[in-house]
CSV table of C-alpha atoms in Angstrom, one decimal:
chain,number,residue,atom,x,y,z
A,1,MET,CA,22.4,-57.1,17.8
A,2,SER,CA,22.3,-53.6,16.3
A,3,ASN,CA,22.9,-50.8,18.6
A,4,TRP,CA,24.8,-47.5,18.7
A,5,THR,CA,26.2,-45.6,21.6
A,6,ASN,CA,25.9,-41.9,21.1
A,7,ALA,CA,27.9,-39.0,22.6
A,8,ASP,CA,25.6,-38.8,25.5
A,9,GLY,CA,26.8,-42.2,26.6
A,10,LEU,CA,23.4,-43.7,25.8
A,11,THR,CA,23.2,-46.9,23.9
A,12,ILE,CA,20.3,-46.9,21.4
A,13,TYR,CA,18.9,-50.2,20.2
A,14,TYR,CA,17.4,-50.6,16.7
A,15,GLY,CA,15.0,-53.0,15.2
A,16,ALA,CA,14.8,-56.5,16.6
A,17,SER,CA,17.5,-55.8,19.2
A,18,GLU,CA,15.1,-53.3,20.8
A,19,ALA,CA,12.6,-56.1,21.3
A,20,THR,CA,15.2,-58.6,22.6
A,21,PRO,CA,14.0,-59.7,26.1
A,22,GLY,CA,16.2,-58.5,28.9
A,23,ASN,CA,18.4,-61.0,30.7
A,24,ALA,CA,18.8,-59.3,34.1
A,25,GLY,CA,16.9,-57.5,36.8
A,26,GLU,CA,16.3,-57.1,40.4
A,27,TYR,CA,13.8,-59.0,42.5
A,28,HIS,CA,11.4,-57.4,44.9
A,29,THR,CA,12.7,-58.5,48.3
A,30,ALA,CA,12.4,-57.5,51.9
A,31,GLY,CA,15.4,-56.9,54.1
A,32,PHE,CA,18.7,-55.2,53.6
A,33,ALA,CA,20.1,-57.2,50.7
A,34,LYS,CA,19.0,-56.9,47.1
A,35,PRO,CA,19.6,-59.6,44.5
A,36,LEU,CA,20.5,-58.7,40.9
A,37,GLU,CA,20.2,-61.7,38.7
A,38,VAL,CA,21.9,-61.9,35.3
A,39,GLN,CA,21.5,-64.8,32.9
A,40,ILE,CA,24.6,-65.4,30.9
A,41,ASP,CA,24.7,-67.5,27.7
A,42,LEU,CA,28.3,-68.8,27.7
A,43,ALA,CA,28.2,-69.6,24.0
A,44,THR,CA,28.0,-65.8,23.2
A,45,LEU,CA,31.1,-65.0,25.2
A,46,THR,CA,34.4,-64.0,23.5
A,47,GLU,CA,37.9,-63.3,24.9
A,48,THR,CA,37.0,-59.6,24.9
A,49,GLU,CA,35.3,-58.3,28.0
A,50,THR,CA,31.8,-57.3,26.9
A,51,ALA,CA,28.7,-56.1,28.6
A,52,VAL,CA,26.4,-59.0,29.2
A,53,THR,CA,23.3,-57.0,30.1
A,54,ARG,CA,21.8,-53.6,29.7
A,55,VAL,CA,21.1,-53.5,33.4
A,56,PHE,CA,23.7,-51.6,35.5
A,57,PHE,CA,25.0,-52.6,38.9
A,58,PRO,CA,24.2,-49.8,41.4
A,59,LYS,CA,26.9,-47.4,42.4
A,60,ASP,CA,28.3,-47.1,45.9
A,61,VAL,CA,26.9,-50.4,47.2
A,62,VAL,CA,28.6,-53.4,48.8
A,63,LEU,CA,28.7,-56.6,46.7
A,64,TRP,CA,28.6,-59.1,49.6
A,65,LYS,CA,27.8,-62.4,47.9
A,66,VAL,CA,27.9,-63.9,44.5
A,67,GLU,CA,26.0,-67.1,43.4
A,68,VAL,CA,26.2,-69.1,40.2
A,69,LEU,CA,23.5,-71.6,39.3
A,70,THR,CA,24.1,-73.7,36.2
A,71,ASP,CA,20.9,-73.8,34.1
A,72,GLU,CA,22.5,-75.4,31.0
A,73,VAL,CA,25.7,-77.4,31.1
A,74,ALA,CA,28.8,-75.7,29.9
A,75,ALA,CA,30.7,-77.5,27.1
A,76,THR,CA,34.1,-77.2,25.4
A,77,GLY,CA,35.1,-73.8,26.9
A,78,ALA,CA,37.7,-73.5,29.6
A,79,ALA,CA,36.6,-70.9,32.1
A,80,ILE,CA,34.9,-67.5,32.4
A,81,ASP,CA,35.7,-64.1,33.9
A,82,VAL,CA,32.9,-61.8,35.1
A,83,GLY,CA,33.6,-58.3,36.3
A,84,PHE,CA,32.7,-54.6,36.3
A,85,LEU,CA,33.5,-51.6,34.1
A,86,SER,CA,32.6,-48.1,35.0
A,87,HIS,CA,31.4,-45.5,32.5
A,88,GLU,CA,34.0,-42.7,32.5
A,89,GLY,CA,36.1,-42.1,29.4
A,90,THR,CA,39.0,-43.7,31.3
A,91,PRO,CA,37.1,-46.1,33.6
A,92,VAL,CA,37.8,-45.7,37.3
A,93,VAL,CA,36.6,-49.3,37.8
A,94,ASN,CA,37.9,-51.7,35.3
A,95,ASP,CA,38.1,-55.1,36.9
A,96,PRO,CA,37.0,-57.7,34.3
A,97,ASN,CA,37.4,-60.6,36.8
A,98,GLY,CA,36.3,-58.7,39.9
A,99,ILE,CA,33.2,-60.9,40.3
A,100,LEU,CA,34.3,-64.3,39.0
A,101,ALA,CA,37.9,-65.0,38.3
A,102,ALA,CA,38.4,-67.9,35.9
A,103,LEU,CA,35.4,-69.9,37.0
A,104,PRO,CA,36.1,-73.2,35.2
A,105,ALA,CA,33.7,-75.2,33.1
A,106,ALA,CA,34.1,-77.9,35.6
A,107,SER,CA,32.1,-75.8,38.1
A,108,MET,CA,29.3,-75.4,35.5
A,109,SER,CA,29.3,-79.0,34.3
A,110,ALA,CA,26.0,-80.3,35.8
A,111,LEU,CA,22.5,-78.9,35.9
A,112,GLY,CA,21.8,-77.2,39.1
A,113,GLU,CA,25.5,-77.0,40.1
A,114,THR,CA,26.2,-74.0,42.2
A,115,PHE,CA,29.1,-71.9,43.2
A,116,SER,CA,29.0,-69.1,45.7
A,117,ALA,CA,31.5,-66.7,47.2
A,118,THR,CA,31.4,-64.1,50.0
A,119,ALA,CA,34.1,-61.8,51.3
A,120,ASP,CA,35.1,-64.3,54.0
A,121,ASN,CA,34.9,-67.3,51.7
A,122,LEU,CA,36.0,-66.2,48.2
A,123,GLY,CA,37.0,-69.7,47.2
A,124,THR,CA,39.3,-70.2,44.3
A,125,TYR,CA,37.2,-68.3,41.8
A,126,GLY,CA,35.6,-65.4,43.8
A,127,GLY,CA,36.6,-62.0,42.4
A,128,ALA,CA,38.4,-59.3,44.3
A,129,MET,CA,35.4,-56.9,44.3
A,130,ILE,CA,33.3,-59.2,46.5
A,131,GLY,CA,33.0,-57.7,49.9
A,132,THR,CA,34.0,-54.2,48.7
A,133,VAL,CA,32.1,-51.0,48.0
A,134,CYS,CA,31.9,-51.2,44.2
A,135,SER,CA,32.0,-47.5,43.3
A,136,SER,CA,33.3,-45.0,41.0
A,137,GLY,CA,30.5,-42.5,41.4
A,138,THR,CA,28.7,-44.1,38.5
A,139,PRO,CA,26.7,-47.3,38.0
A,140,LEU,CA,28.8,-50.2,36.7
A,141,THR,CA,28.5,-52.3,33.6
A,142,ILE,CA,28.6,-56.0,34.2
A,143,THR,CA,31.1,-57.7,31.7
A,144,ALA,CA,32.0,-61.3,31.0
A,145,SER,CA,34.5,-63.1,28.8
A,146,ARG,CA,35.9,-66.5,28.3
A,147,THR,CA,39.6,-67.0,29.3
A,148,THR,CA,40.8,-69.0,26.3
A,149,ALA,CA,40.3,-69.0,22.5
A,150,THR,CA,38.2,-72.1,22.8
A,151,ALA,CA,34.5,-71.0,22.7
A,152,PHE,CA,31.7,-72.6,24.7
A,153,THR,CA,29.3,-74.4,22.6
A,154,THR,CA,26.6,-74.6,25.2
A,155,GLY,CA,26.1,-73.3,28.7
A,156,VAL,CA,23.8,-70.9,30.6
A,157,ILE,CA,24.3,-69.7,34.1
A,158,LYS,CA,22.2,-67.6,36.4
A,159,LEU,CA,24.5,-65.2,38.2
A,160,THR,CA,23.1,-63.5,41.3
A,161,LEU,CA,24.8,-60.5,42.7
A,162,HIS,CA,23.7,-59.7,46.3
A,163,TRP,CA,24.3,-56.1,47.3
A,164,TYR,CA,23.4,-53.8,50.1
A,165,ARG,CA,24.0,-50.1,50.9
A,166,SER,CA,26.2,-49.7,53.8
A,167,SER,CA,25.7,-46.8,56.3
A,168,VAL,CA,29.2,-47.1,57.6
A,169,ARG,CA,31.4,-47.5,54.6
B,1,MET,CA,43.9,28.9,-36.9
B,2,SER,CA,43.2,27.6,-33.5
B,3,GLY,CA,40.3,26.0,-31.5
B,4,PHE,CA,39.5,23.8,-28.5
B,5,SER,CA,40.6,20.3,-28.6
B,6,ASN,CA,41.8,17.8,-26.0
B,7,THR,CA,45.3,18.3,-27.1
B,8,THR,CA,45.3,22.1,-26.3
B,9,ASN,CA,42.8,22.4,-23.4
B,10,GLU,CA,43.5,19.6,-20.9
B,11,HIS,CA,42.8,22.0,-18.0
B,12,LEU,CA,39.1,21.8,-18.8
B,13,ILE,CA,39.0,18.0,-18.8
B,14,ARG,CA,38.4,16.0,-15.6
B,15,SER,CA,40.7,13.1,-16.3
B,16,GLU,CA,39.3,10.9,-13.5
B,17,LEU,CA,35.9,11.0,-11.8
B,18,TRP,CA,34.6,9.3,-8.7
B,19,SER,CA,31.1,8.1,-8.8
B,20,ARG,CA,28.5,8.6,-6.0
B,21,GLN,CA,27.7,5.0,-6.5
B,22,ILE,CA,29.3,2.4,-4.2
B,23,LYS,CA,30.0,-1.0,-5.6
B,24,GLU,CA,29.1,-3.7,-3.1
B,25,VAL,CA,30.3,-7.3,-3.3
B,26,PHE,CA,27.7,-10.1,-3.9
B,27,LEU,CA,26.7,-11.7,-0.6
B,28,GLU,CA,25.4,-15.2,-0.3
B,29,GLU,CA,22.2,-15.8,1.5
B,30,LEU,CA,22.7,-17.3,5.0
B,31,GLN,CA,20.6,-20.3,6.0
B,32,GLY,CA,22.4,-22.4,8.6
B,33,THR,CA,20.8,-21.0,11.8
B,34,ARG,CA,17.4,-22.0,10.4
B,35,TYR,CA,18.4,-25.6,11.2
B,36,VAL,CA,19.5,-25.0,14.8
B,37,ASP,CA,17.2,-25.8,17.8
B,38,PHE,CA,17.9,-22.9,20.1
B,39,LEU,CA,17.8,-23.5,23.8
B,40,THR,CA,15.4,-21.5,25.8
B,41,ASP,CA,16.3,-22.6,29.4
B,42,PHE,CA,20.0,-21.7,29.5
B,43,PRO,CA,19.9,-18.1,30.9
B,44,ASP,CA,23.2,-18.3,32.8
B,45,GLY,CA,26.3,-20.4,33.2
B,46,GLU,CA,28.6,-21.8,30.6
B,47,LEU,CA,27.5,-25.4,30.4
B,48,ILE,CA,24.1,-27.1,30.3
B,49,ASN,CA,23.2,-30.8,30.7
B,50,ILE,CA,20.4,-32.3,28.8
B,51,PRO,CA,19.6,-35.8,30.1
B,52,SER,CA,18.5,-38.4,27.6
B,53,PHE,CA,16.3,-41.4,28.2
B,54,GLY,CA,17.0,-44.8,26.7
B,55,GLN,CA,14.7,-47.7,26.0
B,56,MET,CA,12.9,-50.1,28.3
B,57,GLU,CA,13.5,-53.9,28.0
B,58,VAL,CA,10.8,-56.5,28.0
B,59,ARG,CA,11.3,-59.7,30.0
B,60,ASP,CA,10.1,-63.2,29.7
B,61,TYR,CA,7.9,-64.1,32.6
B,62,GLU,CA,7.2,-67.5,34.2
B,63,GLU,CA,4.1,-68.1,36.2
B,64,GLY,CA,4.6,-68.0,39.9
B,65,GLN,CA,8.0,-66.3,39.6
B,66,SER,CA,8.8,-62.9,40.8
B,67,VAL,CA,9.0,-60.3,38.1
B,68,GLN,CA,12.3,-58.6,37.5
B,69,TYR,CA,12.8,-54.9,38.0
B,70,ALA,CA,15.2,-52.9,35.9
B,71,ALA,CA,15.8,-49.3,35.0
B,72,PHE,CA,16.3,-48.2,31.5
B,73,SER,CA,19.6,-46.6,30.7
B,74,THR,CA,20.1,-42.8,30.5
B,75,GLY,CA,22.6,-40.5,28.9
B,76,ASN,CA,23.7,-36.9,29.3
B,77,TYR,CA,24.2,-34.4,26.5
B,78,GLN,CA,26.4,-31.5,27.4
B,79,PHE,CA,26.3,-28.2,25.7
B,80,SER,CA,28.6,-25.2,26.3
B,81,ILE,CA,28.8,-21.7,25.0
B,82,SER,CA,32.1,-21.8,23.1
B,83,GLU,CA,32.2,-18.7,20.9
B,84,TYR,CA,32.8,-15.0,21.7
B,85,LYS,CA,33.2,-12.9,18.6
B,86,SER,CA,34.0,-9.2,18.1
B,87,VAL,CA,34.2,-6.8,15.2
B,88,ALA,CA,35.5,-3.3,15.6
B,89,THR,CA,36.5,-0.3,13.6
B,90,TYR,CA,36.8,3.5,13.9
B,91,ILE,CA,36.9,6.6,11.7
B,92,THR,CA,39.1,9.5,12.5
B,93,ASP,CA,37.7,13.0,12.4
B,94,LYS,CA,40.1,14.0,9.6
B,95,ASN,CA,39.1,11.1,7.4
B,96,LYS,CA,35.4,11.9,8.0
B,97,GLN,CA,36.0,15.6,7.1
B,98,ASP,CA,38.1,14.8,4.0
B,99,SER,CA,36.4,11.8,2.6
B,100,PHE,CA,33.7,12.3,-0.1
B,101,TYR,CA,32.2,9.0,1.0
B,102,SER,CA,32.3,9.3,4.7
B,103,ALA,CA,28.5,9.3,5.2
B,104,GLN,CA,28.1,6.1,3.2
B,105,LEU,CA,31.2,4.6,5.0
B,106,VAL,CA,29.9,5.2,8.5
B,107,GLY,CA,26.4,4.0,7.4
B,108,ALA,CA,28.0,0.7,6.3
B,109,PHE,CA,29.7,0.0,9.5
B,110,VAL,CA,26.9,-1.7,11.3
B,111,PRO,CA,25.6,-3.8,8.4
B,112,LYS,CA,29.1,-4.9,7.6
B,113,MET,CA,29.8,-5.9,11.2
B,114,THR,CA,26.5,-7.7,11.5
B,115,ARG,CA,27.3,-9.6,8.3
B,116,ALA,CA,30.7,-10.6,9.6
B,117,ILE,CA,29.3,-12.1,12.7
B,118,ALA,CA,26.5,-13.8,10.8
B,119,VAL,CA,28.9,-15.3,8.4
B,120,ALA,CA,31.0,-16.6,11.3
B,121,MET,CA,27.8,-18.2,12.8
B,122,GLU,CA,26.9,-19.7,9.4
B,123,THR,CA,30.3,-21.3,9.0
B,124,ASP,CA,30.2,-22.6,12.6
B,125,VAL,CA,26.7,-24.1,12.1
B,126,LEU,CA,27.6,-25.8,8.8
B,127,ALA,CA,30.8,-27.2,10.3
B,128,ILE,CA,29.1,-28.7,13.4
B,129,GLY,CA,28.3,-32.0,11.8
B,130,PRO,CA,31.3,-32.7,9.6
B,131,SER,CA,33.7,-31.8,12.5
B,132,GLY,CA,31.5,-33.6,15.0
B,133,GLN,CA,31.7,-36.9,13.2
B,134,THR,CA,34.8,-39.1,13.4
B,135,SER,CA,36.9,-38.3,10.4
B,136,GLY,CA,38.2,-41.1,8.3
B,137,ASP,CA,35.4,-43.3,9.6
B,138,LEU,CA,32.1,-44.4,8.2
B,139,ASN,CA,30.3,-43.3,11.4
B,140,ALA,CA,27.9,-46.2,10.9
B,141,ILE,CA,24.7,-46.2,12.9
B,142,ASN,CA,22.5,-49.3,12.8
B,143,GLY,CA,24.7,-50.7,10.1
B,144,VAL,CA,24.5,-47.8,7.7
B,145,PRO,CA,27.3,-45.2,7.2
B,146,HIS,CA,26.7,-41.6,8.0
B,147,ARG,CA,29.9,-40.4,6.3
B,148,TRP,CA,31.4,-41.4,3.1
B,149,VAL,CA,33.0,-40.2,-0.1
B,150,GLY,CA,30.8,-39.5,-3.1
B,151,LYS,CA,30.2,-42.5,-5.2
B,152,GLY,CA,30.5,-40.7,-8.5
B,153,SER,CA,33.5,-41.1,-10.7
B,154,SER,CA,36.6,-39.3,-9.2
B,155,ASN,CA,34.8,-38.7,-5.9
B,156,VAL,CA,31.9,-36.5,-7.1
B,157,ILE,CA,28.3,-36.9,-6.1
B,158,ALA,CA,26.0,-39.5,-7.5
B,159,PRO,CA,22.2,-39.7,-7.2
B,160,SER,CA,22.6,-42.9,-5.3
B,161,ASP,CA,24.4,-40.8,-2.6
B,162,PHE,CA,21.1,-39.1,-1.9
B,163,ALA,CA,19.3,-42.4,-1.7
B,164,LYS,CA,21.9,-43.8,0.6
B,165,ALA,CA,21.7,-40.7,2.8
B,166,LYS,CA,17.9,-41.3,3.1
B,167,LEU,CA,18.5,-44.9,4.0
B,168,ALA,CA,21.0,-43.9,6.7
B,169,LEU,CA,18.4,-41.5,8.2
B,170,ARG,CA,15.6,-44.0,8.0
B,171,MET,CA,17.7,-46.8,9.6
B,172,ALA,CA,18.5,-44.4,12.4
B,173,GLN,CA,14.7,-43.8,13.0
B,174,VAL,CA,15.0,-40.2,11.9
B,175,PRO,CA,11.7,-38.6,10.9
B,176,GLN,CA,11.4,-38.7,7.1
B,177,THR,CA,9.9,-35.3,6.8
B,178,ASN,CA,11.4,-32.0,5.7
B,179,LEU,CA,14.5,-33.7,4.4
B,180,VAL,CA,17.2,-31.1,3.6
B,181,ALA,CA,20.4,-31.4,1.7
B,182,ILE,CA,22.9,-28.5,1.7
B,183,VAL,CA,25.5,-29.2,-1.0
B,184,HIS,CA,28.6,-27.5,-2.4
B,185,PRO,CA,27.9,-25.6,-5.6
B,186,SER,CA,30.2,-28.1,-7.5
B,187,THR,CA,27.8,-30.8,-6.4
B,188,LEU,CA,24.9,-29.0,-8.0
B,189,PHE,CA,27.1,-28.6,-11.1
B,190,THR,CA,27.6,-32.4,-11.2
B,191,LEU,CA,23.9,-33.1,-10.9
B,192,GLU,CA,23.0,-30.5,-13.6
B,193,THR,CA,25.5,-31.9,-16.1
B,194,MET,CA,24.8,-35.6,-15.6
B,195,THR,CA,25.1,-37.2,-19.0
B,196,ASN,CA,21.5,-38.5,-19.1
B,197,LEU,CA,20.1,-35.1,-18.2
B,198,VAL,CA,22.0,-33.1,-20.8
B,199,ASN,CA,21.9,-35.6,-23.6
B,200,LEU,CA,19.6,-33.9,-26.1
B,201,SER,CA,19.2,-36.8,-28.4
B,202,ASN,CA,15.9,-37.8,-26.7
B,203,ASN,CA,15.0,-34.2,-25.7
B,204,PRO,CA,14.5,-32.2,-28.9
B,205,ARG,CA,12.4,-29.6,-27.1
B,206,TRP,CA,15.2,-28.7,-24.6
B,207,GLU,CA,13.0,-29.6,-21.6
B,208,GLY,CA,13.7,-30.2,-18.0
B,209,VAL,CA,17.1,-29.3,-16.5
B,210,VAL,CA,18.5,-28.3,-19.8
B,211,ARG,CA,15.8,-25.5,-20.1
B,212,ASP,CA,15.6,-24.3,-16.5
B,213,GLY,CA,18.6,-25.6,-14.6
B,214,ALA,CA,18.1,-27.3,-11.3
B,215,VAL,CA,17.8,-24.2,-9.1
B,216,ALA,CA,15.4,-21.4,-8.9
B,217,GLY,CA,16.8,-18.9,-6.4
B,218,MET,CA,18.0,-20.8,-3.4
B,219,LYS,CA,16.0,-23.9,-3.9
B,220,PHE,CA,16.0,-26.8,-6.3
B,221,MET,CA,13.0,-26.9,-8.6
B,222,PHE,CA,12.6,-30.6,-7.8
B,223,ASN,CA,13.6,-32.9,-5.0
B,224,VAL,CA,16.3,-35.5,-5.2
B,225,PHE,CA,15.1,-38.6,-3.4
B,226,GLY,CA,12.9,-36.5,-1.1
B,227,PHE,CA,15.6,-34.0,-0.2
B,228,ASP,CA,15.0,-30.2,-0.6
B,229,VAL,CA,18.4,-29.2,-1.9
B,230,TYR,CA,20.2,-26.0,-1.2
B,231,THR,CA,23.7,-24.8,-2.0
B,232,SER,CA,26.2,-23.1,0.2
B,233,THR,CA,29.8,-22.0,-0.1
B,234,PHE,CA,30.1,-21.9,3.6
B,235,LEU,CA,30.3,-25.7,3.9
B,236,PRO,CA,33.6,-27.1,5.2
B,237,GLU,CA,36.2,-27.5,2.4
B,238,GLY,CA,39.7,-28.7,2.2
B,239,ILE,CA,38.9,-32.0,3.9
B,240,SER,CA,41.4,-34.8,3.1
B,241,GLU,CA,40.9,-38.2,4.6
B,242,THR,CA,40.4,-41.8,3.7
B,243,ILE,CA,37.0,-43.5,4.4
B,244,ASP,CA,36.6,-47.2,3.9
B,245,GLY,CA,39.6,-47.2,1.6
B,246,THR,CA,38.5,-44.3,-0.5
B,247,VAL,CA,40.8,-41.3,-0.5
B,248,VAL,CA,39.5,-37.8,-0.9
B,249,THR,CA,41.8,-34.8,-1.1
B,250,ASP,CA,40.6,-31.2,-0.6
B,251,GLY,CA,37.1,-32.5,-0.4
B,252,ALA,CA,33.9,-30.5,0.4
B,253,ALA,CA,31.2,-31.6,2.8
B,254,ASN,CA,27.7,-32.0,1.5
B,255,ILE,CA,25.3,-32.5,4.4
B,256,PHE,CA,21.9,-34.2,4.7
B,257,PHE,CA,19.5,-34.2,7.6
B,258,SER,CA,15.8,-34.0,8.5
B,259,ALA,CA,14.6,-30.5,9.5
B,260,ALA,CA,11.4,-31.9,11.0
B,261,GLY,CA,11.9,-29.2,13.6
B,262,GLY,CA,12.4,-28.6,17.3
B,263,ASP,CA,14.1,-31.3,19.3
B,264,THR,CA,14.6,-33.5,16.2
B,265,LEU,CA,17.1,-31.1,14.6
B,266,PRO,CA,20.7,-32.2,14.5
B,267,PHE,CA,22.1,-29.0,16.0
B,268,LYS,CA,21.6,-27.3,19.3
B,269,GLY,CA,22.5,-23.7,19.8
B,270,LEU,CA,22.3,-20.7,22.1
B,271,ILE,CA,22.9,-17.1,21.4
B,272,ARG,CA,23.7,-15.7,24.9
B,273,GLN,CA,24.4,-12.3,23.5
B,274,ALA,CA,23.0,-11.4,20.1
B,275,PRO,CA,25.3,-9.1,18.0
B,276,ARG,CA,25.3,-5.9,19.9
B,277,VAL,CA,26.8,-2.7,18.5
B,278,GLU,CA,28.3,0.0,20.7
B,279,SER,CA,29.9,3.3,19.6
B,280,SER,CA,31.8,5.9,21.5
B,281,ARG,CA,33.7,9.1,21.0
B,282,GLU,CA,37.4,8.8,21.6
B,283,LYS,CA,38.4,12.4,22.2
B,284,ASN,CA,42.1,11.8,22.9
B,285,LEU,CA,42.4,10.3,19.5
B,286,GLN,CA,39.8,12.4,17.8
B,287,ARG,CA,37.8,9.5,16.3
B,288,ASP,CA,34.6,7.6,16.6
B,289,GLU,CA,34.8,3.9,17.5
B,290,TYR,CA,32.4,1.1,16.7
B,291,VAL,CA,32.4,-2.3,18.4
B,292,MET,CA,30.1,-5.3,17.9
B,293,THR,CA,30.3,-8.4,20.0
B,294,ALA,CA,28.3,-11.6,20.1
B,295,ARG,CA,28.5,-14.7,22.3
B,296,TYR,CA,27.0,-18.0,21.2
B,297,GLY,CA,27.6,-21.7,20.9
B,298,PHE,CA,26.5,-24.6,18.7
B,299,GLY,CA,26.5,-28.3,19.4
B,300,PHE,CA,26.1,-31.6,17.6
B,301,TYR,CA,22.9,-32.8,19.3
B,302,ARG,CA,21.7,-35.7,17.1
B,303,PRO,CA,24.5,-37.3,15.1
B,304,GLU,CA,22.0,-39.9,13.9
B,305,ASN,CA,20.1,-37.2,12.1
B,306,PHE,CA,23.1,-36.2,10.0
B,307,VAL,CA,24.9,-37.5,7.0
B,308,CYS,CA,28.0,-36.1,5.4
B,309,VAL,CA,29.1,-37.0,1.9
B,310,LEU,CA,32.5,-35.7,0.9
B,311,THR,CA,33.1,-34.8,-2.7
B,312,ASP,CA,35.9,-33.4,-4.7
B,313,PRO,CA,35.0,-29.9,-6.1
B,314,ALA,CA,38.0,-29.8,-8.5
B,315,ALA,CA,37.1,-33.2,-10.0
B,316,ALA,CA,33.5,-32.1,-10.4
B,317,ILE,CA,34.5,-28.9,-12.3
B,318,ALA,CA,37.1,-30.7,-14.4
B,319,ALA,CA,34.7,-33.5,-15.4
B,320,VAL,CA,32.8,-31.3,-17.9
């Protein structure tokens, strides 16, 4: 993927990378909660936390629920982290496992397998930012990485981040 | 027997005369501000934000599924007024009364002051890009460097550097019109004296560069890979760094960009206060004072529309 981030903080995509279909977006829903879905190809992950989509998570909203749906079985890799990174020169929010903390391949080992976490039920792999106001005054980049040097050879998950804007916090 | 000769009548000989003519120094033509896109909506304050829009992503869609909504990313370019310059001088009454040249002297004050500020602005403009890039780095955009050391022998320019600069601009989607190169005079010297150009064995009529040189006035007589080439001695010099393993010492910057105009130019600028001269009578000190001030700023707006090739002027001169 050929891109370049300029001094404005804007990433510019060149050539075929400009035409690459997006892997995230928000669905039109009624009600207070909004779902932001991100499709993550596990085989592309490295041990370095890297943005997995060009779509940002909104600022100053509550991440109240996270869902993972396995759309392609994960193979060979150990586990993944998913988190947030804010945009300042020195990021105010830098929590690379704030959404999913070492979610193991065993939880993504069957088609249709799901994992979910809420603030009152983080489970073993729910990140610390679930149930909090995810804010630094700027939108957040969604990052992901694998936890060991062993790469995933296959695996695709749909990660849904449910958020709402609170009037009291 | 006696008569007039220099040896007997030295009183009648003016041993030293002072001409009415004043010798001026040669001044280089200034051109840098032609390539600055001057802001028009920054009437007050010290900092202006110019938001930038990114690109929209397409998405694969499945029948019966909800479409996905997403914003495109945005950025923010910030520009500030950074420079506040002054030039000032005075002439005392006694000097004005006694000096044979006082009229010409006072008449030269304003042009000299204006030139001093204009030169400062020229130097600032031509330094925007080289200092705005990351030194010691290729500054690659879309896989092509935007800063490197000249590929000629001993770090001088090579024609391929012009082609590579054009490639860098093209890969960064820069408009391929009005391509401009401003090069150090030693770079011009390298080009004019390239072996194949000055080899007369196949050029018995002394044609081409050998007859006319490469430059007529401020402009090359021909383009190099599409670039209109100008020379300037106001380009940054004394640059020592290592880029991609190549070391250059006391190098000069040669810059390449598209001057397609307006918002596409690589540099933004604002002159909040144009050079303004003020003069006043200082009676306590019995003198006339002249002050010129200017306030302006320049910024590196489009790094993608800019290429810097560092060359070694000393090596270029020594090569021939």
